[in-house]
Coordinates of C-alpha atoms in Angstrom, one line a residue:
Chain J
M1 CA 97.8 129.0 141.5
T2 CA 98.7 128.5 137.9
L3 CA 100.5 131.1 135.7
R4 CA 97.3 131.8 133.9
E5 CA 95.5 132.6 137.1
L6 CA 98.3 134.9 138.1
Y7 CA 98.1 136.6 134.8
L8 CA 94.4 137.2 135.1
L9 CA 94.9 138.7 138.5
S10 CA 97.0 141.4 136.9
P11 CA 94.6 144.3 137.4
V12 CA 94.9 143.9 141.2
I13 CA 98.6 143.2 140.9
I14 CA 99.2 146.4 138.9
L15 CA 97.2 148.4 141.4
G16 CA 99.2 146.8 144.3
L17 CA 102.5 147.6 142.6
G18 CA 101.4 151.2 142.0
T19 CA 100.6 151.5 145.7
I20 CA 104.0 150.2 146.7
I21 CA 105.8 152.5 144.3
L22 CA 103.8 155.4 145.6
M23 CA 104.6 154.5 149.3
L24 CA 108.3 154.3 148.4
Q25 CA 108.1 157.6 146.5
A26 CA 106.5 159.4 149.5
A27 CA 109.2 158.0 151.8
W28 CA 112.0 159.1 149.5
K29 CA 110.9 162.5 148.2
R30 CA 107.5 164.1 148.6
Q31 CA 106.4 165.5 145.2
P32 CA 102.6 165.9 144.6
W33 CA 102.7 166.0 140.8
L34 CA 104.8 162.8 140.7
A35 CA 102.4 161.0 143.0
Q36 CA 99.5 162.1 140.8
S37 CA 101.3 160.9 137.7
I38 CA 102.1 157.5 139.2
T39 CA 98.4 157.1 140.3
V40 CA 97.0 158.1 136.9
L41 CA 99.5 155.8 135.1
T42 CA 98.6 152.9 137.4
L43 CA 94.9 153.3 136.9
M44 CA 95.4 153.7 133.1
A45 CA 97.5 150.5 133.0
T46 CA 94.8 148.6 134.9
T47 CA 92.1 149.9 132.6
A48 CA 94.1 149.0 129.5
F49 CA 94.6 145.4 130.8
L50 CA 90.9 145.0 131.5
I51 CA 90.0 146.3 128.1
F52 CA 92.4 144.2 126.1
E53 CA 91.9 141.1 128.2
F54 CA 88.2 141.5 128.6
P55 CA 86.9 138.1 129.7
Q56 CA 84.7 136.0 127.4
S57 CA 83.7 133.5 130.0
T58 CA 84.1 132.9 133.7
T59 CA 87.6 131.8 134.9
P60 CA 88.1 131.1 138.6
I61 CA 91.3 132.6 140.1
T62 CA 92.0 130.5 143.1
L63 CA 89.1 129.8 145.5
L64 CA 88.5 133.5 146.3
F65 CA 88.1 135.3 143.0
E66 CA 86.9 134.9 139.5
Y67 CA 87.4 136.8 136.2
E68 CA 84.1 137.2 134.5
P69 CA 82.3 139.7 132.2
I70 CA 79.8 141.4 134.6
G71 CA 82.4 142.1 137.3
S72 CA 84.9 143.3 134.7
F73 CA 82.5 145.8 133.2
F74 CA 81.8 147.2 136.7
A75 CA 85.5 147.2 137.3
L76 CA 85.9 149.5 134.3
L77 CA 83.3 151.8 135.7
V78 CA 85.1 151.9 139.0
L79 CA 88.4 152.7 137.3
M80 CA 86.8 155.5 135.3
A81 CA 85.6 157.1 138.5
S82 CA 88.9 156.6 140.3
L83 CA 90.8 158.2 137.3
S84 CA 88.5 161.2 137.5
V85 CA 89.1 161.6 141.2
A86 CA 92.9 161.3 140.7
L87 CA 92.9 163.9 137.9
L88 CA 90.7 166.4 139.8
Q89 CA 92.7 166.2 143.0
G90 CA 95.6 168.3 141.8
A91 CA 93.6 171.4 141.2
Y92 CA 91.4 170.9 144.2
M93 CA 94.3 170.6 146.6
G94 CA 96.3 173.5 145.0
P95 CA 100.0 174.0 145.2
N96 CA 100.3 175.2 148.8
S97 CA 97.8 173.0 150.7
A98 CA 98.3 172.5 154.5
E99 CA 97.5 168.8 154.1
V100 CA 99.9 166.2 152.7
A101 CA 99.2 165.3 149.1
E102 CA 100.6 161.8 148.5
E103 CA 98.5 159.9 151.0
F104 CA 95.3 160.9 149.2
Y105 CA 96.5 159.1 146.0
L106 CA 97.6 156.1 148.1
L107 CA 94.2 155.8 149.7
L108 CA 92.6 156.2 146.3
L109 CA 94.6 153.4 144.8
L110 CA 93.8 151.2 147.8
S111 CA 90.2 151.8 147.6
S112 CA 90.1 151.1 143.9
M113 CA 91.9 147.9 144.6
G114 CA 89.3 147.0 147.2
A115 CA 86.5 147.7 144.7
L116 CA 88.2 145.5 142.1
L117 CA 88.6 142.7 144.6
L118 CA 84.9 143.1 145.5
V119 CA 83.7 142.8 141.9
M120 CA 85.9 139.8 141.3
A121 CA 85.0 138.0 144.5
Q122 CA 83.3 134.6 144.4
H123 CA 84.0 133.7 148.1
V124 CA 83.0 135.2 151.4
A125 CA 86.6 136.0 152.3
G126 CA 87.0 137.9 149.0
V127 CA 83.8 139.9 149.7
I128 CA 85.0 140.8 153.2
L129 CA 88.5 141.8 152.1
G130 CA 87.1 143.9 149.2
V131 CA 84.3 145.7 151.0
E132 CA 86.6 146.6 154.0
L133 CA 89.6 147.6 151.9
M134 CA 87.3 149.9 149.9
S135 CA 85.3 151.4 152.7
L136 CA 88.2 151.9 155.2
S137 CA 90.3 153.7 152.7
M138 CA 87.3 155.8 151.8
L139 CA 86.7 156.5 155.4
A140 CA 90.1 158.0 155.7
M141 CA 89.5 160.1 152.6
L142 CA 86.2 161.4 153.9
A143 CA 88.1 163.1 156.8
Y144 CA 91.1 164.0 154.7
N145 CA 91.0 167.7 155.5
R146 CA 91.8 167.5 159.2
E147 CA 90.7 171.1 160.0
R148 CA 87.2 170.7 158.5
K149 CA 84.8 170.0 161.3
L150 CA 81.9 168.9 159.2
A151 CA 84.1 166.4 157.4
L152 CA 85.1 164.9 160.7
E153 CA 81.4 164.7 161.8
G154 CA 80.4 163.0 158.6
A155 CA 83.3 160.5 158.8
I156 CA 82.5 159.5 162.4
K157 CA 78.9 158.9 161.5
Y158 CA 80.0 156.8 158.5
L159 CA 82.5 154.9 160.7
L160 CA 79.9 153.9 163.3
L161 CA 77.1 153.1 160.9
S162 CA 79.2 151.4 158.3
G163 CA 80.7 149.2 161.0
T164 CA 77.2 148.2 162.1
S165 CA 76.2 147.3 158.5
T166 CA 79.4 145.3 158.0
S167 CA 78.7 143.3 161.1
M168 CA 75.2 142.6 159.7
L169 CA 76.7 141.5 156.4
L170 CA 79.1 139.2 158.2
F171 CA 76.5 137.8 160.5
G172 CA 74.4 137.1 157.4
F173 CA 77.2 135.2 155.7
A174 CA 77.9 133.3 158.9
L175 CA 74.3 132.1 159.0
L176 CA 74.4 131.1 155.3
Y177 CA 77.6 129.2 156.0
A178 CA 76.1 127.5 159.0
A179 CA 73.2 126.4 156.9
S180 CA 75.1 125.2 153.9
G181 CA 78.7 124.4 154.9
E182 CA 80.0 126.3 151.9
L183 CA 81.8 129.7 151.7
N184 CA 81.5 130.0 147.9
L185 CA 78.8 132.5 147.1
T186 CA 77.1 130.4 144.4
L187 CA 77.3 127.1 146.3
M188 CA 76.2 128.7 149.5
L189 CA 72.9 129.8 147.9
A190 CA 72.5 126.6 145.9
A191 CA 72.1 124.5 149.1
D192 CA 68.6 123.9 150.5
M193 CA 67.1 127.0 152.0
T194 CA 66.2 126.8 155.7
P195 CA 64.8 129.6 157.9
M196 CA 68.4 130.2 159.1
S197 CA 69.8 130.7 155.6
E198 CA 66.9 132.9 154.6
A199 CA 67.5 135.1 157.6
G200 CA 71.2 135.1 156.6
F201 CA 70.4 136.2 153.1
V202 CA 68.2 139.0 154.2
L203 CA 71.0 140.2 156.6
V204 CA 73.5 140.1 153.7
L205 CA 71.0 142.2 151.6
I206 CA 70.7 144.7 154.4
G207 CA 74.5 145.0 154.7
L208 CA 74.8 145.7 151.0
A209 CA 71.7 148.0 150.9
F210 CA 73.5 150.2 153.5
K211 CA 76.4 150.8 151.2
L212 CA 74.0 151.5 148.3
S213 CA 72.0 153.9 150.7
L214 CA 68.7 152.2 149.9
F215 CA 65.5 153.2 151.7
P216 CA 65.5 152.1 155.3
L217 CA 69.3 152.4 155.5
H218 CA 69.8 155.8 153.8
F219 CA 70.1 158.1 156.8
W220 CA 73.8 158.5 156.7
T221 CA 74.0 159.5 153.1
P222 CA 73.2 163.3 153.2
D223 CA 75.4 164.1 156.2
V224 CA 78.4 162.2 154.9
Y225 CA 78.0 163.6 151.4
Q226 CA 77.8 167.2 152.6
G227 CA 80.5 167.0 155.2
A228 CA 83.2 165.3 153.1
P229 CA 85.6 167.1 150.8
V230 CA 83.8 167.1 147.4
N231 CA 86.4 164.9 145.7
S232 CA 86.0 162.1 148.3
T233 CA 82.2 162.5 147.9
L234 CA 82.6 161.8 144.2
L235 CA 84.6 158.6 145.1
L236 CA 81.9 157.5 147.6
T237 CA 79.1 158.0 145.2
S238 CA 80.7 156.3 142.2
V239 CA 83.2 153.7 143.2
S240 CA 81.5 152.2 146.2
K241 CA 78.0 152.2 144.6
A242 CA 79.2 150.5 141.4
A243 CA 81.2 147.8 143.1
V244 CA 78.6 147.0 145.7
F245 CA 75.9 146.9 143.1
A246 CA 78.0 144.4 141.1
V247 CA 78.0 142.0 144.1
L248 CA 74.3 142.5 144.8
L249 CA 73.5 141.7 141.2
K250 CA 75.7 138.6 141.2
L251 CA 73.9 137.4 144.4
L252 CA 70.5 138.1 143.0
L253 CA 71.3 136.1 139.8
V254 CA 72.0 132.9 141.8
I255 CA 69.2 133.2 144.3
P256 CA 67.2 129.9 144.6
E257 CA 63.7 129.7 143.1
A258 CA 61.9 129.0 146.3
F259 CA 63.1 132.2 147.9
E260 CA 62.5 134.5 144.9
A261 CA 59.0 135.7 145.6
D262 CA 59.8 137.0 149.1
I263 CA 63.0 138.7 148.0
T264 CA 61.2 140.3 145.0
R265 CA 58.6 141.7 147.3
M266 CA 61.2 143.1 149.8
L267 CA 63.4 144.6 147.1
S268 CA 60.4 146.1 145.2
W269 CA 59.3 148.0 148.3
M270 CA 62.8 149.1 149.0
A271 CA 63.2 150.4 145.5
I272 CA 59.8 152.2 145.5
A273 CA 60.4 153.8 148.8
S274 CA 63.9 154.9 147.8
M275 CA 62.7 156.4 144.6
L276 CA 59.9 158.4 146.2
L277 CA 61.7 159.4 149.4
G278 CA 64.9 160.4 147.7
N279 CA 63.3 162.6 145.1
W280 CA 60.9 164.0 147.7
L281 CA 63.6 165.0 150.2
A282 CA 65.8 166.5 147.5
L283 CA 63.2 169.1 146.7
R284 CA 64.1 171.4 149.6
Q285 CA 67.9 171.2 149.4
K286 CA 70.1 174.2 148.8
S287 CA 73.4 172.5 149.0
I288 CA 74.3 170.7 145.8
K289 CA 76.2 167.9 147.6
R290 CA 73.2 167.2 149.8
L291 CA 70.9 167.3 146.8
M292 CA 73.2 164.8 145.1
A293 CA 73.0 162.6 148.2
Y294 CA 69.2 162.4 148.0
S295 CA 69.4 162.0 144.3
A296 CA 71.8 159.1 144.9
I297 CA 69.2 157.5 147.1
A298 CA 66.6 157.9 144.3
H299 CA 68.9 156.7 141.6
M300 CA 70.0 153.6 143.5
G301 CA 66.3 152.9 143.8
Y302 CA 66.0 153.0 140.0
V303 CA 69.0 150.7 139.6
L304 CA 67.5 148.3 142.2
V305 CA 64.5 148.1 139.9
A306 CA 66.7 146.3 137.5
G307 CA 67.9 144.0 140.2
V308 CA 64.3 143.2 141.1
I309 CA 63.5 142.5 137.4
A310 CA 66.6 140.3 137.3
L311 CA 64.9 137.9 139.6
G312 CA 62.0 137.6 137.1
I313 CA 63.3 137.2 133.6
D314 CA 65.8 137.3 130.8
H315 CA 69.0 138.0 132.6
S316 CA 71.2 139.4 129.8
L317 CA 68.8 142.2 129.0
V318 CA 68.5 143.2 132.6
L319 CA 72.2 143.2 133.1
E320 CA 72.5 145.4 130.1
G321 CA 69.9 147.9 131.4
A322 CA 71.4 148.0 134.9
S323 CA 74.9 148.5 133.6
Y324 CA 73.8 151.2 131.2
Y325 CA 71.9 153.0 133.9
L326 CA 74.8 152.9 136.3
L327 CA 77.1 154.2 133.6
A328 CA 74.8 157.1 133.0
Y329 CA 74.6 157.9 136.7
L330 CA 78.3 157.8 137.0
I331 CA 79.0 160.0 134.0
A332 CA 76.6 162.7 135.3
S333 CA 77.9 162.5 138.9
I334 CA 81.5 162.8 137.8
I335 CA 80.7 166.0 135.8
I336 CA 78.7 167.6 138.6
F337 CA 81.2 166.9 141.3
A338 CA 84.1 167.9 138.9
V339 CA 82.6 171.3 138.4
I340 CA 82.2 171.8 142.1
T341 CA 85.8 170.6 142.6
Y342 CA 87.1 173.2 140.2
M343 CA 85.4 176.0 142.1
S344 CA 86.4 174.8 145.6
Q345 CA 89.6 174.4 147.7
L346 CA 90.4 171.5 150.0
D347 CA 91.8 173.8 152.6
A348 CA 88.6 175.9 152.9
Q349 CA 86.1 175.0 155.7
E350 CA 83.4 174.4 153.1
D351 CA 83.1 173.6 149.5
L352 CA 81.3 176.0 147.2
D353 CA 78.1 174.0 146.7
E354 CA 75.4 176.3 148.0
L355 CA 72.9 177.0 145.2
P356 CA 72.6 180.7 145.9
K357 CA 76.4 181.1 145.6
L358 CA 76.4 179.4 142.2
Q359 CA 73.7 181.6 140.8
G360 CA 74.6 183.0 137.4
M361 CA 77.6 180.8 137.0
F362 CA 77.0 180.7 133.2
W363 CA 78.0 184.3 132.7
Q364 CA 81.4 183.7 134.3
H365 CA 82.2 180.1 133.4
P366 CA 80.1 179.3 130.3
W367 CA 81.6 175.9 129.6
L368 CA 81.5 174.6 133.2
A369 CA 77.9 175.8 133.6
T370 CA 76.9 174.2 130.3
I371 CA 78.3 170.8 131.1
M372 CA 76.9 170.9 134.7
A373 CA 73.4 171.8 133.3
L374 CA 73.8 168.9 130.8
A375 CA 74.7 166.5 133.6
F376 CA 71.6 167.6 135.6
L377 CA 69.4 167.1 132.6
S378 CA 70.9 163.7 132.1
L379 CA 70.1 162.8 135.7
A380 CA 66.5 164.0 135.1
G381 CA 66.4 161.7 132.0
M382 CA 66.1 164.3 129.2
P383 CA 66.4 163.0 125.7
I384 CA 69.7 163.2 123.8
T385 CA 71.6 162.6 127.1
V386 CA 72.8 159.2 128.3
G387 CA 70.4 159.4 131.3
F388 CA 67.4 159.2 128.9
I389 CA 68.7 155.9 127.4
G390 CA 69.3 154.5 130.9
K391 CA 65.8 155.3 132.0
F392 CA 64.4 154.0 128.7
Y393 CA 66.0 150.6 129.3
L394 CA 64.5 150.4 132.8
L395 CA 61.1 151.5 131.7
T396 CA 61.0 149.0 128.9
L397 CA 62.0 146.2 131.2
A398 CA 59.4 147.2 133.8
V399 CA 56.7 147.3 131.2
K400 CA 57.8 143.9 129.8
L401 CA 57.5 142.3 133.3
S402 CA 54.2 144.2 134.0
A403 CA 55.7 145.6 137.2
W404 CA 53.1 148.4 137.4
W405 CA 53.9 149.5 141.0
L406 CA 57.6 149.9 140.2
L407 CA 56.7 151.6 136.9
S408 CA 54.4 154.2 138.6
A409 CA 56.9 154.9 141.3
M410 CA 59.6 155.5 138.6
L411 CA 57.4 157.9 136.7
V412 CA 56.3 159.8 139.8
G413 CA 59.9 160.0 141.0
S414 CA 61.1 161.2 137.7
A415 CA 58.5 163.9 137.5
V416 CA 59.4 165.2 141.0
G417 CA 63.1 164.8 140.1
L418 CA 62.7 167.0 137.0
Y419 CA 61.5 169.9 139.2
Y420 CA 64.6 170.1 141.4
Y421 CA 67.1 169.3 138.7
L422 CA 65.6 172.1 136.6
R423 CA 65.8 174.4 139.5
V424 CA 69.5 174.0 139.6
V425 CA 69.7 174.5 135.8
F426 CA 67.7 177.7 136.1
A427 CA 69.9 179.0 138.9
L428 CA 73.0 178.5 136.8
F429 CA 71.6 180.6 134.0
S430 CA 69.9 183.3 136.0
P431 CA 71.5 186.8 136.4
Q432 CA 74.7 186.8 138.4
Q433 CA 74.5 187.9 142.0
G434 CA 77.7 187.4 144.0
A435 CA 81.2 187.0 142.9
I436 CA 82.1 183.5 141.7
P437 CA 85.6 182.4 142.3
Q438 CA 88.1 181.9 139.5
V439 CA 88.9 178.4 138.3
A440 CA 92.4 177.1 138.7
G441 CA 92.2 174.0 136.7
Y442 CA 95.0 171.9 135.2
S443 CA 94.6 171.3 131.5
V444 CA 94.7 167.5 131.7
S445 CA 91.8 167.3 134.1
K446 CA 89.9 169.8 132.0
V447 CA 90.4 167.7 128.9
W448 CA 89.2 164.6 130.8
T449 CA 86.1 166.4 132.1
G450 CA 85.4 167.5 128.5
L451 CA 85.7 163.9 127.3
I452 CA 83.3 162.7 129.9
A453 CA 80.9 165.5 129.0
L454 CA 81.2 164.5 125.3
S455 CA 80.5 160.9 126.1
L456 CA 77.3 162.0 127.9
I457 CA 76.0 163.4 124.7
L458 CA 77.5 160.8 122.4
L459 CA 76.1 157.8 124.3
G460 CA 72.8 159.6 124.5
V461 CA 72.6 160.1 120.7
L462 CA 74.2 156.8 119.7
P463 CA 73.5 154.4 122.5
G464 CA 74.5 151.5 120.2
I465 CA 78.2 152.3 120.7
I466 CA 78.2 150.8 124.2
G467 CA 74.8 149.0 124.1
D468 CA 75.9 146.5 121.4
Q469 CA 79.1 145.8 123.2
L470 CA 77.3 145.3 126.4
K471 CA 74.9 142.9 124.7
T472 CA 77.6 140.7 123.4
I473 CA 79.7 140.6 126.6
L474 CA 76.9 140.2 129.0
S475 CA 75.0 137.5 127.1
I476 CA 78.0 135.2 127.2
G477 CA 78.4 135.7 131.0
Chain Z
M1 CA 84.8 115.7 171.3
M2 CA 81.4 117.0 172.2
S3 CA 80.5 120.0 170.2
V4 CA 78.2 122.9 171.1
P5 CA 74.8 122.5 169.5
M6 CA 74.2 125.0 166.7
E7 CA 71.1 126.6 168.3
H8 CA 72.8 127.4 171.6
G9 CA 75.8 128.9 169.8
M10 CA 73.7 131.0 167.5
T11 CA 71.6 132.2 170.4
L12 CA 74.8 133.4 172.1
V13 CA 75.9 135.1 168.9
A14 CA 72.5 136.9 168.5
L15 CA 72.6 138.0 172.2
L16 CA 76.2 139.3 171.8
W17 CA 75.2 141.1 168.7
A18 CA 72.2 142.7 170.4
V19 CA 74.4 143.8 173.3
G20 CA 76.6 145.5 170.8
L21 CA 73.7 147.2 169.1
I22 CA 72.1 148.4 172.3
G23 CA 75.5 149.7 173.4
L24 CA 75.8 151.6 170.1
L25 CA 72.3 153.1 170.4
A26 CA 72.4 153.9 174.2
R27 CA 75.9 155.1 174.7
R28 CA 76.8 158.8 174.1
N29 CA 80.5 158.5 174.4
T30 CA 82.1 157.8 170.9
L31 CA 84.8 155.6 172.4
F32 CA 82.2 153.3 173.9
M33 CA 80.2 153.3 170.7
L34 CA 83.3 152.2 168.9
M35 CA 83.7 149.4 171.4
S36 CA 80.1 148.3 170.9
M37 CA 80.7 148.2 167.2
E38 CA 83.6 145.8 167.9
I39 CA 81.4 143.6 169.9
M40 CA 79.0 143.3 167.0
L41 CA 81.8 142.5 164.6
N42 CA 83.2 139.9 167.0
A43 CA 79.8 138.3 167.4
A44 CA 79.6 137.8 163.7
A45 CA 83.2 136.4 163.8
L46 CA 82.1 134.0 166.5
A47 CA 79.3 132.8 164.4
F48 CA 81.8 131.8 161.7
I49 CA 83.8 129.7 164.2
L50 CA 80.6 128.0 165.4
A51 CA 79.6 127.1 161.8
G52 CA 83.1 125.9 161.1
S53 CA 83.1 123.6 164.0
H54 CA 79.6 122.3 163.1
W55 CA 80.9 121.4 159.6
Q56 CA 84.3 120.2 160.9
Q57 CA 86.1 122.6 158.6
A58 CA 89.0 125.0 159.3
D59 CA 87.4 127.6 157.0
G60 CA 85.4 129.2 159.7
Q61 CA 88.5 129.9 161.7
V62 CA 90.2 131.3 158.7
I63 CA 87.4 133.8 158.2
Y64 CA 87.6 134.6 161.9
I65 CA 91.2 135.6 161.5
V66 CA 90.3 137.7 158.4
I67 CA 87.5 139.5 160.4
I68 CA 89.8 140.2 163.3
T69 CA 92.4 141.7 161.0
V70 CA 89.8 143.9 159.3
A71 CA 88.3 145.0 162.6
A72 CA 91.8 146.0 163.8
A73 CA 92.2 148.2 160.7
E74 CA 88.8 149.7 161.3
V75 CA 89.6 150.6 164.9
G76 CA 92.9 152.1 163.8
I77 CA 91.1 154.6 161.6
G78 CA 88.3 155.0 164.2
L79 CA 90.7 156.0 167.0
A80 CA 92.5 158.4 164.7
L81 CA 89.2 160.1 164.0
L82 CA 88.4 160.2 167.8
I83 CA 91.7 162.0 168.4
R84 CA 90.7 164.6 165.9
L85 CA 87.3 164.9 167.5
R86 CA 88.9 165.4 170.9
Q87 CA 91.1 168.1 169.5
H88 CA 88.2 169.9 167.9
I89 CA 85.6 169.8 170.6
Q90 CA 87.5 168.7 173.8
D91 CA 84.8 166.1 174.3
L92 CA 83.8 162.7 172.9
N93 CA 80.1 163.1 173.3
I94 CA 78.3 162.1 170.1
D95 CA 75.5 164.6 170.7
N96 CA 77.9 167.4 169.8
L97 CA 78.1 166.1 166.3
D98 CA 74.8 167.7 165.1
R99 CA 75.8 170.4 162.7
L100 CA 74.9 168.5 159.6
K101 CA 71.2 168.3 159.1
G102 CA 68.4 169.0 156.8

């Protein structure tokens, strides 16, 4: 390893150092606000490094990792989500929680580190380390409140199913290795495709589709989302989706010609089924967390459309569309979960996410209700929000490729989606019924949520701010 | 040294993996489900050793060690969750975990 490689590995090294400092701090003197500050500073330092040293081209870092534009953009998304979780945790936990505070931040840093390793991976070992570091620390966070029975139930379901999907992922990689004799992701797929390697690639896709909760592997999503403490749900829906999607996209970009038609067909059906089923099942949900789970299934279907199109044509435009859409999804999810986080307490048996209980929230918390409504409108794809631009990108791409089936599923899904997103918005603004709890927020996290909400509008009105950047960085990679 | 033919080895791996999957689906005790999951992970790890020996590379064994390490971490968290489950419902039967639905 040269000094240059070591330097480019800094994001991971900074996160690792932060983790060690946090462990020492917890051993020396427990102090929740100090742990939170260390976490936030570590995440900000990592973000700063990634922004100032944004890669112009692909540089390998040892055999296992590489520093390249696509992965780095997704790494920034991951860090944005982790930063939100870290900032929200203080108020969510409250000053006199029965649970320990420091370990949450520790797990948060570890899981961001896993996500970063995952987006940087160019070797099977890197993928395994990244995926497992990320999902195992997340698993511990899903059951963070030890007294919450539903959280435990969700975590056990996630443990068993995620273990199964990991074994499929590994089996798939093993078959690809057996067929090609290479462990590098690109070289592995560049070798001649035999039936064995095709089976392997499909297994790998299934393993990744589980983490993205795409159609046939979506069953765990609603239960885990509803059971977990809301802040951990936010992490699950943002960090793990963004990082895994980066890997999927990278694999799809190097897939051999001969195999493209089959995979396109398979992924198209998965995308169509996810979009329709996710939106359809979300219609009847009362719990916002559960609604967001089904909405996640649908939205991952939309993003997968970009992946399918990536197989066809013009890679840079597709990357731009997928990245923008994922950014839009992340911004909206962060806002929605942040609002629920402000109203809930970790120590309670359940979070305040039942729609009837939130009725008339606008009259008590006008700002929170407004940004939440905006986020839901963005998920529905209303103009002047960032979600509209994301959808616009994908629709343009689908039209360009004449993928009519995908296009019609997207339109039908969006129409159904509009109905249940608007239902939430109407509930927020209807006359107040029950008492809505007071919000005990810390000013820093409120400012951060405000910034995210501002970016939701700003990027919707002026998409060029990020769009042009994306175009230049992704076309080189 | 005579090596095992790839097809035979892969058949073994697929069988082991299927044993794990059937165990996961058929067992009701969470501890045994966890063990079945381990069997599946180890089947995948065995496939890496097999492929490594076919290509005469040490890489397969390196990945095997990585997988074993990761699986140990997974079981660590899994067993911690089982202890909580046992304290909550005095039972390890997975059918009791049915409160989340809809």
